[in-house]
XYZ file of C-alpha atoms in Angstrom:
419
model
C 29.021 -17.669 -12.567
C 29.055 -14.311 -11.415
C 25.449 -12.177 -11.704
C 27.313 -8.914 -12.222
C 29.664 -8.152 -15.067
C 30.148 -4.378 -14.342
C 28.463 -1.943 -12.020
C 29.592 2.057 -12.518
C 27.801 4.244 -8.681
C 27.726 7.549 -9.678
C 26.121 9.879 -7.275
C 22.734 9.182 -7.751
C 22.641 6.684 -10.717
C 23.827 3.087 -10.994
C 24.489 1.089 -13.584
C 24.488 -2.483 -14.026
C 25.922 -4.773 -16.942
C 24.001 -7.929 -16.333
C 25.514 -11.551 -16.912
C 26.498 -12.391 -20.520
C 24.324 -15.529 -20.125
C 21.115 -13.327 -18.741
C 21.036 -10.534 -21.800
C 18.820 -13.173 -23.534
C 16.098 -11.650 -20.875
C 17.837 -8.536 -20.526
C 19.763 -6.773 -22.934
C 20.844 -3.868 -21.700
C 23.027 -2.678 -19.162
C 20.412 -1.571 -16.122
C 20.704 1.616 -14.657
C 18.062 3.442 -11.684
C 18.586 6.701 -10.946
C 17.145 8.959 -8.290
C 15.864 12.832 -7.814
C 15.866 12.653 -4.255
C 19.188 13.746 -2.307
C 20.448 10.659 -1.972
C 24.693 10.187 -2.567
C 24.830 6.115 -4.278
C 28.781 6.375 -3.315
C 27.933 6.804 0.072
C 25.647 3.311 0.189
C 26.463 0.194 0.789
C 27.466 -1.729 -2.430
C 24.669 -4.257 -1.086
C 21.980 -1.922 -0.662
C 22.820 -0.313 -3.925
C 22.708 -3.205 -5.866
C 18.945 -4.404 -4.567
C 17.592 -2.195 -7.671
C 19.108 -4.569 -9.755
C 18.877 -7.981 -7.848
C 14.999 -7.638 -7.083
C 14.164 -7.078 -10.688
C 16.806 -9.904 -11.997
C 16.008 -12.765 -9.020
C 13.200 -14.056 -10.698
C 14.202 -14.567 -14.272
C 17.757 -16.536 -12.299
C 15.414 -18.201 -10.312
C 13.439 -19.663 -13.811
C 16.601 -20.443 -15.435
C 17.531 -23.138 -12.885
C 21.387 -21.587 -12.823
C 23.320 -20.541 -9.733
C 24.386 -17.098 -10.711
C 26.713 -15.059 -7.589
C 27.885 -11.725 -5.934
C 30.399 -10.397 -3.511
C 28.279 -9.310 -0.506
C 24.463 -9.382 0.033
C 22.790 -8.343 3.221
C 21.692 -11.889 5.472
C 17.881 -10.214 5.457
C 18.254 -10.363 1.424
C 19.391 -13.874 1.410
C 16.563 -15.188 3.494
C 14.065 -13.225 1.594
C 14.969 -14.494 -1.773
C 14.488 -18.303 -0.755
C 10.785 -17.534 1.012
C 9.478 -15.036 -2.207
C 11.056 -17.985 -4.331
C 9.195 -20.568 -2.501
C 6.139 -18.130 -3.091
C 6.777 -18.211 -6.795
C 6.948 -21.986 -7.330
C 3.463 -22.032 -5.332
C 1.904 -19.762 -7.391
C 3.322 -21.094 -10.886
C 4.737 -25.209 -10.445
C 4.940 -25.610 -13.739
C 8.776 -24.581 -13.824
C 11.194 -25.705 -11.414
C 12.327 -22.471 -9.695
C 15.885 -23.576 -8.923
C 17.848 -21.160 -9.973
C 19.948 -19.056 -6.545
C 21.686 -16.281 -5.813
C 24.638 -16.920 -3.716
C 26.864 -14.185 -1.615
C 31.076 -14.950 -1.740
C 30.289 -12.931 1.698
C 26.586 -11.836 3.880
C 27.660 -8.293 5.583
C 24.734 -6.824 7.954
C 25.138 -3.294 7.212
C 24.734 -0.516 9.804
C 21.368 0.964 10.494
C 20.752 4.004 8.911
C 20.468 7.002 10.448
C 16.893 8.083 10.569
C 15.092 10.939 8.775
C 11.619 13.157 8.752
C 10.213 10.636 6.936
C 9.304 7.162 9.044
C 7.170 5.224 6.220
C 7.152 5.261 2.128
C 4.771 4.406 -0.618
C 5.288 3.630 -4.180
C 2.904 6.344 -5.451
C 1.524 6.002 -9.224
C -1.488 8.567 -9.249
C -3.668 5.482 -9.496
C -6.609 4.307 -7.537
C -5.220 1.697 -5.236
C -2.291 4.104 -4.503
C -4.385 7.099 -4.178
C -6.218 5.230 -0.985
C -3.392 3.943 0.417
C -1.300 7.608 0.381
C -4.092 9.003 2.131
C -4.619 6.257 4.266
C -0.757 7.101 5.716
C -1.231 10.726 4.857
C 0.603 13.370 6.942
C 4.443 14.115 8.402
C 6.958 11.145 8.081
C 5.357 9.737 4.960
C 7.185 10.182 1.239
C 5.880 9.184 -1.800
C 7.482 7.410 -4.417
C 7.188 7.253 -8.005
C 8.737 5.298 -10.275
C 9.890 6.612 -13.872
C 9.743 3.666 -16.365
C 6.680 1.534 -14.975
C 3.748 2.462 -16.852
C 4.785 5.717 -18.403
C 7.942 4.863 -20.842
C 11.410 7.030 -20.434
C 10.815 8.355 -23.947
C 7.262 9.876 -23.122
C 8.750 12.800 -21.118
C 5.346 15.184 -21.964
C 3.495 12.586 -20.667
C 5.920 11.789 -17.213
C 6.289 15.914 -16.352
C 2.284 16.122 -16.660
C 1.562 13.150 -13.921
C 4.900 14.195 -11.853
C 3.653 17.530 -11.491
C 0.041 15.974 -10.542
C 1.562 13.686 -8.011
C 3.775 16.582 -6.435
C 0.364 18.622 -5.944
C -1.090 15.564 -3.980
C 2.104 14.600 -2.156
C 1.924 18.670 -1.165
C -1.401 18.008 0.113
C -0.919 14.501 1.553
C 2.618 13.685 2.172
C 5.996 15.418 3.330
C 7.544 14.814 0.220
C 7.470 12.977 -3.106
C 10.984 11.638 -4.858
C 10.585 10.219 -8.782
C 12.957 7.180 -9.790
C 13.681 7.133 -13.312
C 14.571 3.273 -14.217
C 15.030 0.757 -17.493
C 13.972 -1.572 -15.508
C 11.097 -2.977 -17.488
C 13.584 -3.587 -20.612
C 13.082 -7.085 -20.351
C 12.507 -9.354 -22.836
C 9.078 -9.482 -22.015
C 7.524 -12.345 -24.912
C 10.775 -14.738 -23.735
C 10.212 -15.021 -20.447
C 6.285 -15.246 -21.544
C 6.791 -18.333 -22.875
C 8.318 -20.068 -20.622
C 4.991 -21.622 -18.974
C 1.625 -21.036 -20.367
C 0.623 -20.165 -16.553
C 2.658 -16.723 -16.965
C 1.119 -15.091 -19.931
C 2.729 -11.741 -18.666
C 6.020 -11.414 -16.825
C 5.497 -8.214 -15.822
C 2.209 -8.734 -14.271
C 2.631 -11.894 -13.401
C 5.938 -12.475 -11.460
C 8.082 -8.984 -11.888
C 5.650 -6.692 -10.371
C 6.223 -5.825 -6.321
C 9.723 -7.003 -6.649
C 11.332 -4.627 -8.975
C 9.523 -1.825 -8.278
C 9.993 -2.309 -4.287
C 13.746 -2.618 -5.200
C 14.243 0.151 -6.720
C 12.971 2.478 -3.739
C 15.963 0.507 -1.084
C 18.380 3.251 -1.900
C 15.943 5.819 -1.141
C 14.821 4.308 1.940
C 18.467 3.364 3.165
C 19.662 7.218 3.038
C 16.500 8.478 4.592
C 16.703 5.628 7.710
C 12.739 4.439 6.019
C 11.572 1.073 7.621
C 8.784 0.026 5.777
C 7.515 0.646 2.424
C 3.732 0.205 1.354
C 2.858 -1.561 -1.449
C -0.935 -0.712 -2.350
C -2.992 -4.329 -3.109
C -4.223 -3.803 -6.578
C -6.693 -7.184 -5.524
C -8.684 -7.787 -2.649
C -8.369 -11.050 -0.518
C -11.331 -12.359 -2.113
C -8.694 -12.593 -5.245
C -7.509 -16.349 -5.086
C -5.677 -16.313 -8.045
C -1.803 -15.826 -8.876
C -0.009 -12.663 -9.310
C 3.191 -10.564 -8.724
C 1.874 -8.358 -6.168
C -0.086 -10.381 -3.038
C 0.083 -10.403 0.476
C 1.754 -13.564 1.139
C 4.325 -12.252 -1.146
C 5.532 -8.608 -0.741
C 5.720 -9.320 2.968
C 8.259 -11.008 2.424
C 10.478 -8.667 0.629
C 13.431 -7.817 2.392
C 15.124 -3.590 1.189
C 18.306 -4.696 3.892
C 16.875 -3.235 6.932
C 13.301 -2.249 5.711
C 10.762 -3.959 4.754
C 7.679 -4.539 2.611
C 3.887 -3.951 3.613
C 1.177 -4.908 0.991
C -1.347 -2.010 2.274
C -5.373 -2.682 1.300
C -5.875 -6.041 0.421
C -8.613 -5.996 2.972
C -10.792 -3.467 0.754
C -12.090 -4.436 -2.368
C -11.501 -1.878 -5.573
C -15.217 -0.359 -4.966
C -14.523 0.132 -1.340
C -11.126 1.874 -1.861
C -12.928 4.230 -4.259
C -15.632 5.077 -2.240
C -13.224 6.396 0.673
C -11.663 8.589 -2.184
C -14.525 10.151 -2.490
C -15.475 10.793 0.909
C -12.124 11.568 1.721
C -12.371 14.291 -1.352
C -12.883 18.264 -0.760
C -15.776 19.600 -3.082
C -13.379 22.324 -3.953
C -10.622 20.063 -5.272
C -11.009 16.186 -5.993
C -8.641 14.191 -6.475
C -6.805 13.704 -9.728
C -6.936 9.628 -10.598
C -4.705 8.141 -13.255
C -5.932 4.445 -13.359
C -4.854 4.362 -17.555
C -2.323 2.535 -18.792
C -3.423 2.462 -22.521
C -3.909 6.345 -23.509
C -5.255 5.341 -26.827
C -5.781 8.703 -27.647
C -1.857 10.027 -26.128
C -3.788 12.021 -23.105
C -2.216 12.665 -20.489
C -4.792 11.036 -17.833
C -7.076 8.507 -18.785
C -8.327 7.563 -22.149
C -11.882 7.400 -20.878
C -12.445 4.368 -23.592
C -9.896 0.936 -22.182
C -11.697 -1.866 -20.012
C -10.390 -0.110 -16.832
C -11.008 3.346 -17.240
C -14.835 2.018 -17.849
C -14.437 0.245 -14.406
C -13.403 3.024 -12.752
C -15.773 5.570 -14.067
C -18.824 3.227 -13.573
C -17.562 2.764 -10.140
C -17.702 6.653 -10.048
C -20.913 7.340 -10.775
C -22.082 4.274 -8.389
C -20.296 5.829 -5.562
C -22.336 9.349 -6.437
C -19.417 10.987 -7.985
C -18.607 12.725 -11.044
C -16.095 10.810 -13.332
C -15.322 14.358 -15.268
C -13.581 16.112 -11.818
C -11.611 13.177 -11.267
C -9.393 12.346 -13.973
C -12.315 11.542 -16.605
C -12.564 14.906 -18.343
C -14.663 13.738 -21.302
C -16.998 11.689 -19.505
C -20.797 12.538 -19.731
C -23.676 10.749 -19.524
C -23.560 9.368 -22.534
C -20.544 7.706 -21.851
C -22.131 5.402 -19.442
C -25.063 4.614 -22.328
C -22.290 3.159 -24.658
C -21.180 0.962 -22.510
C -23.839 -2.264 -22.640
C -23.525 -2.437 -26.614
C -20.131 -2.643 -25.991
C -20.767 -5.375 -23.727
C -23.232 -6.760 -25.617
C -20.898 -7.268 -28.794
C -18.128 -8.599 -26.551
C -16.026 -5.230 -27.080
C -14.610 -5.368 -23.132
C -12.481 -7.680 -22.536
C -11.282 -8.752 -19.250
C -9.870 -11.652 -16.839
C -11.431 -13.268 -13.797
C -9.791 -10.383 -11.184
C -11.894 -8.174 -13.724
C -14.997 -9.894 -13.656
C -14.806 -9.785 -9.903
C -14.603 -6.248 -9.938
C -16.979 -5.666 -12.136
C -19.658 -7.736 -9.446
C -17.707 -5.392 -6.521
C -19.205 -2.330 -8.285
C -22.587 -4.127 -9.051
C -23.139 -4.832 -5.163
C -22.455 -0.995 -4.891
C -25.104 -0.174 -6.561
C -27.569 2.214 -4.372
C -31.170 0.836 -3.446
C -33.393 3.583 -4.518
C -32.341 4.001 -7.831
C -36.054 3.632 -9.361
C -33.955 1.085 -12.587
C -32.600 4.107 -14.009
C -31.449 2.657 -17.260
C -27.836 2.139 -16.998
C -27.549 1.039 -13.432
C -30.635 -1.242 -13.868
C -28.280 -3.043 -16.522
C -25.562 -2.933 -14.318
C -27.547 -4.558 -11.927
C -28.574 -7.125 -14.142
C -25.727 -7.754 -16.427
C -24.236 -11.584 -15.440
C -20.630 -10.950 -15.633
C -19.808 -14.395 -14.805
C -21.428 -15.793 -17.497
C -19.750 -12.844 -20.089
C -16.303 -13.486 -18.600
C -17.109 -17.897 -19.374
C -18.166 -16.772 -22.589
C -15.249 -15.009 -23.729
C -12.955 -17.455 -21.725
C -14.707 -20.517 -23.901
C -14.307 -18.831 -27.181
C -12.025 -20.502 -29.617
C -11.395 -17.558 -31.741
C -10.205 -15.433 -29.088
C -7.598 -18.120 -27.510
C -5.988 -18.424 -31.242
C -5.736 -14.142 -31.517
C -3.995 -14.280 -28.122
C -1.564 -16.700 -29.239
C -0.944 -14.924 -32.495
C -0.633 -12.189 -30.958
C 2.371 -13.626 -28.522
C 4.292 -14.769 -31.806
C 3.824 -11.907 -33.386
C 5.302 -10.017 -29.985
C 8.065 -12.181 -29.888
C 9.051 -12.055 -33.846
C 9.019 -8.395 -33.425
C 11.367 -7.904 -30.443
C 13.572 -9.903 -31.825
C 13.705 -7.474 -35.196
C 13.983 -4.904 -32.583
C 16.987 -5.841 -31.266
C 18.618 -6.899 -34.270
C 18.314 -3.494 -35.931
C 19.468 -1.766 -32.523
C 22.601 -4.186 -32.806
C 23.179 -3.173 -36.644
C 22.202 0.423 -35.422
C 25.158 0.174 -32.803
């Protein structure tokens, strides 16, 4: 059966009507579109599609169906199989045999090359951050993506971190272009049931490859070889995820290619080099929240990872408030153990690894000043078994997966009557 029911290349938007048979996982027609002088009539069906395919090739791939298209590069073809191969690794519980097919494999012309020799998906975040001025100078543009973290209907929210990431890309880069993309209009608690190993899709499996696809048109009109893909886990991570090494090397754009940038830094490390790679005058802006309880447009100061990062702050000698923390003071970081101790944080293993990345940080010298003497002390392993032992919180997590599911489904169902 074909993968593509309808595809519409406008200038600098496409839009794709997904198989009848897929809009279980993805009901609505996907569309990418680009801020960046880039003409989509001028690019090669098969490089235009790759938006689409990258973020689709997975879900085919779990449904153990043969789904096919007119023309996809040979590059594309071979990378599917390996990152496929990848997948099963990572998650055996489900077969993996679902395939893309090509009627035809066309090896497009290389593109014409550019200023810019080298991208980087760019989110404002910390692993980013190092990794843009890691590659910092001419040749390199920055990329962010529209859709990911911030949602299309929060446009307050996306103009305040787009204007903060084209103030570092002005300082950094030779230029920043934004992709605004559905992409992530999945149906996010279907696919997480389809193994208990993948309790998020996103996270889990859809990560590197959709948001590397959506940057091939980008890199295809300005001749780009290689994009970075900032490790959000060090190599001493040994668990499964959507974004690793052994993975986003593999991902083929047509004729560029992938680069997982960092892995061999841990979170603490990366930080650290922010900070000593910071002016006095101006440090940089980090935007490592993805829950903005409180609708900010930064970092809520109060989520598990905003915690992390200003703890890590103030253990690498910084000041959380000049660098995306604005309401952090010092009694910020003296709320923090009761939280702790009434099992308020909550977090996975790749968290509780972090957390002992930023304890082995911690300065000799420090004569036990309170907090850090907890830090110091705290046993994070034995918190994270704790919490990973408890009954009660294993039977909220499932509830709370139903109750996910039973409401997307009401979601849809009122958008249909809606319609």
């Amino acid at each position: 059966m074909d993968l593509i029911e309808r595809v519409i290349v406008e200038r600098r938007r496409v839009i794709v009507r997904p198989s009848r048979s897929l809009r279980r996982y993805f009901p609505a027609d996907f569309f990418a579109e680009y801020d960046e002088p880039v003409d989509l009539r001028q690019t090669p069906l098969s490089i235009a599609s790759l938006p689409f395919l990258w973020n689709m090739a997975p879900i085919v791939w779990a449904t153990d169906e043969t789904y096919r298209m007119d023309v996809l590069e040979p590059a594309v073809v071979r990378s599917m199989d390996a990152v496929r191969d990848v997948v099963r690794d990572m998650y055996p519980s489900l077969r993996w045999h679902g395939r893309i097919e090509a009627r035809s494999t066309v090896a497009t012309p290389p593109p014409a090359p550019s200023e810019f020799d080298r991208a980087l998906l760019f989110s404002g975040g910390l692993d980013s951050t190092y990794s843009a001025m890691r590659h910092s100078g001419p040749g390199l543009l920055l990329i962010s993506v529209w859709g990911a973290d911030i949602p299309l209907s929060s446009k307050r929210r996306w103009a305040q971190v787009e204007e903060d990431n084209r103030q570092f890309a002005e300082a950094n880069a030779a230029g920043l272009a934004v992709v605004r993309s559905n992409f992530r209009s999945i149906n996010q608690p279907r696919l997480n049931t389809l193994t208990s190993e993948i309790r998020n899709w996103w996270a889990d499996v859809q990560f590197s490859m959709a948001l590397s696809g959506l940057t091939a048109p980008l890199l295809h009109s300005n001749g780009i070889p290689v994009l970075h893909v900032a490790s959000g886990y060090s190599t001493a991570f040994q668990g499964s995820h959507g974004s690793l090494p052994h993975l986003d090397n593999l991902i083929s754009l047509g004729h560029a290619g992938v680069h997982h940038d960092g892995a061999e830094l841990t979170r603490q490390q990366k930080l650290l080099a922010i900070v000593e790679g910071s002016t006095q005058g101006s440090p940089t802006q980090l935007r490592v929240c993805y829950q903005n309880r409180r609708n900010v447009d930064r970092n809520c100061g109060e989520c598990p990872k905003c915690l992390r990062t200003m703890v890590g702050l103030v253990v690498a000698g910084a000041d959380p408030a000049i660098y995306g923390f604005p309401e952090y003071t010092p009694r910020t970081l003296s709320a923090i153990p009761p939280r702790f101790a009434a099992h308020g944080v909550h977090f996975n293993e790749a968290d509780m690894v972090m957390w002992q990345d930023i304890q082995a940080h911690v300065p000799a010298g420090h004569h036990r000043e309170p907090f850090l003497a907890w830090l110091q002390d705290m046993d994070f392993r034995h918190y994270f078994q704790a919490q990973k032992d408890d009954p009660r919180r294993r039977a909220r997590i499932n509830r709370l997966a139903t109750q996910m599911s039973r409401l997307y489904s009401v979601a849809r169902r009122a958008k249909r009557r809606i319609g």
